[in-house]
Structures are given as C-alpha cells and as structure tokens.
XYZ file of C-alpha atoms in Angstrom:
222
model
C 272.062 98.886 10.932
C 274.658 99.610 7.879
C 273.800 98.530 4.707
C 275.582 95.222 4.216
C 273.270 93.913 7.270
C 270.458 95.848 6.175
C 270.515 93.947 2.370
C 271.267 90.932 4.462
C 267.982 91.271 7.036
C 266.283 92.273 3.268
C 267.388 89.262 1.494
C 266.432 86.507 4.403
C 263.158 88.495 4.394
C 262.478 87.366 1.241
C 263.938 84.102 1.689
C 261.978 83.267 4.485
C 258.232 84.738 2.777
C 259.039 83.041 -0.708
C 259.268 79.238 1.193
C 256.576 80.478 2.765
C 254.396 80.874 -0.400
C 255.892 77.646 -2.539
C 254.936 75.293 0.889
C 251.224 77.158 1.289
C 250.760 76.204 -2.934
C 251.555 73.073 -2.755
C 249.599 72.077 0.524
C 246.560 73.692 -1.019
C 247.655 71.879 -4.290
C 248.167 68.581 -2.970
C 247.834 68.209 0.657
C 249.634 68.741 3.503
C 250.000 65.965 4.227
C 251.139 64.334 0.938
C 253.879 67.208 0.685
C 257.181 66.716 1.930
C 260.091 69.079 2.992
C 262.442 67.929 1.019
C 259.270 68.647 -2.190
C 259.115 72.220 -1.120
C 263.206 72.813 -0.860
C 263.196 71.373 -4.108
C 260.115 73.384 -5.420
C 261.554 77.084 -3.793
C 265.545 76.039 -5.298
C 267.141 75.908 -1.679
C 268.543 72.794 0.143
C 266.494 70.663 3.273
C 269.614 72.349 5.753
C 268.574 75.794 4.664
C 264.409 75.196 4.910
C 265.171 74.592 8.664
C 267.619 77.253 9.160
C 264.090 79.427 8.321
C 261.635 77.168 9.963
C 261.909 74.222 12.742
C 259.004 71.827 11.320
C 257.071 71.676 8.315
C 253.897 72.907 9.873
C 256.129 76.348 10.881
C 255.944 77.072 6.920
C 251.996 77.018 6.803
C 251.991 78.648 11.075
C 254.061 81.654 10.774
C 251.316 83.385 10.211
C 250.205 83.290 13.017
C 253.509 84.076 14.476
C 253.156 87.820 13.565
C 249.901 88.007 15.555
C 251.420 86.330 18.773
C 251.968 90.038 20.580
C 248.800 91.443 19.471
C 246.963 90.825 22.206
C 249.410 91.965 25.103
C 250.897 95.004 23.318
C 247.147 96.344 22.782
C 247.073 96.506 26.751
C 250.197 98.142 27.066
C 249.064 100.623 24.651
C 245.814 101.448 25.354
C 244.942 104.453 26.867
C 245.079 105.284 31.103
C 241.039 104.454 32.835
C 240.662 102.088 30.278
C 240.579 98.287 30.878
C 241.745 95.319 28.812
C 238.600 93.814 28.237
C 237.823 96.995 26.998
C 241.145 97.681 24.925
C 240.882 94.236 23.391
C 236.928 94.105 22.908
C 237.586 97.573 20.572
C 239.702 96.048 18.551
C 238.369 93.351 18.082
C 235.559 95.215 16.777
C 237.070 97.374 14.578
C 238.723 94.139 13.462
C 235.428 93.142 12.355
C 234.653 96.023 10.770
C 237.837 95.245 8.449
C 237.354 91.702 7.720
C 240.887 90.891 9.018
C 241.358 87.437 8.736
C 242.508 87.121 11.934
C 239.055 87.140 12.785
C 237.574 83.944 10.939
C 235.081 87.073 9.277
C 237.046 87.102 5.777
C 235.085 85.438 3.162
C 238.483 86.105 0.845
C 238.640 82.082 -1.417
C 242.563 82.608 -0.302
C 241.671 83.162 3.174
C 239.317 81.236 3.004
C 241.086 77.855 1.725
C 244.345 78.692 4.344
C 241.787 78.209 7.248
C 240.251 74.822 5.915
C 243.418 73.660 5.535
C 244.654 74.461 9.922
C 242.144 74.008 10.922
C 241.699 70.931 8.525
C 245.454 69.014 9.187
C 245.274 67.373 13.444
C 249.732 67.999 12.987
C 249.189 71.977 12.546
C 245.951 72.256 15.007
C 248.510 70.922 17.482
C 250.839 73.271 16.457
C 248.746 76.344 16.299
C 248.103 75.171 20.198
C 251.919 75.975 21.217
C 251.530 79.684 19.374
C 248.553 80.423 21.164
C 250.533 79.668 24.092
C 252.643 82.444 23.397
C 250.369 84.800 22.582
C 249.251 83.806 26.291
C 252.199 84.009 27.995
C 252.999 88.007 26.391
C 250.226 88.634 27.082
C 250.120 88.436 30.811
C 253.483 89.609 31.380
C 251.784 93.061 29.884
C 249.497 92.414 32.669
C 251.684 91.124 35.136
C 254.114 94.088 34.197
C 251.742 96.392 35.418
C 251.235 95.423 39.200
C 248.802 92.345 38.122
C 249.311 88.965 40.518
C 250.886 85.895 38.331
C 248.478 83.583 38.425
C 245.619 86.547 38.727
C 247.650 88.034 35.276
C 247.465 84.190 33.220
C 243.840 83.246 34.111
C 243.177 86.592 32.655
C 244.734 85.915 29.845
C 243.724 82.231 29.609
C 240.401 84.080 29.008
C 240.785 86.667 26.914
C 242.933 85.482 24.486
C 240.516 81.895 24.455
C 237.929 84.295 23.771
C 239.839 86.049 20.592
C 240.063 82.592 19.365
C 237.228 81.178 19.833
C 235.051 83.537 18.378
C 237.070 83.602 15.554
C 236.456 79.937 14.789
C 232.818 80.005 15.288
C 233.101 83.074 12.771
C 234.951 80.693 10.126
C 232.043 78.553 10.402
C 229.617 80.369 9.685
C 231.915 81.114 6.878
C 232.622 78.167 5.942
C 228.425 77.087 5.882
C 228.166 78.844 2.546
C 227.574 82.769 4.445
C 228.833 85.742 3.043
C 231.322 87.775 5.102
C 228.706 90.333 5.841
C 225.989 88.808 6.463
C 227.854 87.243 9.350
C 229.491 90.559 10.427
C 225.900 91.330 12.952
C 225.222 87.976 14.402
C 230.471 88.418 14.922
C 229.552 91.930 16.374
C 226.996 90.552 18.668
C 228.580 87.342 19.802
C 232.204 89.615 20.768
C 230.813 92.047 22.941
C 228.188 89.660 24.583
C 231.651 86.867 25.076
C 233.271 90.237 26.138
C 231.465 91.282 28.187
C 231.319 88.415 30.450
C 234.033 88.591 31.455
C 234.283 92.872 31.555
C 231.548 91.646 34.587
C 234.855 89.557 36.607
C 238.046 90.390 35.156
C 237.849 94.714 34.579
C 236.920 94.323 39.169
C 241.023 92.435 39.361
C 242.923 93.814 36.521
C 244.290 97.156 36.092
C 242.459 100.264 33.767
C 245.016 102.406 32.011
C 248.849 101.806 32.086
C 249.631 101.816 35.462
C 246.414 102.319 36.520
C 244.649 101.048 40.276
C 242.301 98.008 39.258
C 239.370 99.117 39.021
C 236.161 99.362 42.048
C 233.707 96.546 41.707
C 231.001 97.103 39.681
C 228.809 95.311 41.385
C-alpha cells in the first residue's frame, strides 16, 4: 500500500467514525426514532448519499460497533491451542472478558456503555437489525468449525448454540446492571452463569467437535 492509498483509507476511517459518533450523540440526546438520516448528515457536514456510502441503513450507524465482534468467536476457535475444544476456548475467553469488564459481556457499568446498550435494547428496529449481525457471527463460526472437518450441520448447530450462549449471558449481565447493581457486584454471578452455560454445552459439543486445529474429535466422556 503506497502513502496515497494509506492516507485515503485513513480519511475514510475517520469519516466513518465521525458519522457514527455524531449519530450516536444525536440518538442518545433525542431518541433514535426522532432523528433522521438527514439530521445526522447535516450535523456531520456530509451529504445523505455520502452517509449511505458508509452506512447502508440508519440502524448501522449505531450497530457498526458490533461489526468488530462478528468474527470474534471464529477467531478464538481458529487460534485456540491444540488439544482444546471450541467450547473451552470460548469459555476461557468469555471469563477473561468478564474480568476485564468488557462491554461485549454486558458486565460494564460505565454510564456511556449503559446508555448505548439501553438505546439498542429498547429500540425495535435496532434489535431487528442486530439479528443480522448475530447471523453473520454464526455463519463465520460455523465456517471455522467446518474447516476443521466438522460436518456442515454439526458445525452450524454448534455455532448457533455457542453464539446464543454468549449473547444471552451478555443480556443477563446487562439486565442486572440496568436494575441498579454495579459490575463488581454482578461479577460473581456472571462467572457462575458463564461456567454453567458453557458447561452444559461442553457435555455434548465436545464429543463431536475437534479438540484443536487439525485434531480429531474428543473421545466421548459419558
């Protein structure tokens, strides 16, 4: 990549970030439904066609933050050490993220994070659009499992279970904090829930999925 191309890409990234930040500020101040795409474009000093080149829908202005996490589960599975199953790798990653109070786990009580999550989970069109991001996460994880010789249906069913567990654990943590508890107060229950939820999956999925990149499936444990 030459300098000109690099500068152009950096400019696009800055514009994209400015649009998303401007939109989120307006949505939080006035409500998602009360702000139009034209309002966002005007506030960011770009045209509507320019805005749509970066974000196909109004909802994507908010949810683009989830786009960075769509390949997270697949990456964790691909990069796990030999001898470790996908369930164990995702469980370890989730538990470590809880310890960091990573917002993606729902265990974060920073006011800005709570305001963002409240906006998403209280707006029907955002919830609906978020389902598309989740579907992509499932698709990528299934592809990673299938690349390790898991049968296509097995890979997809496993991906659906694993992505759903991660998502629902995050929702439950957010609900507890939204009810007024701190992240530190919720942490022990969040760890227990994650350990239990991934444990339920491990009992079945670890018998049919590879235990490490290029490895054979684990032997039945029951």
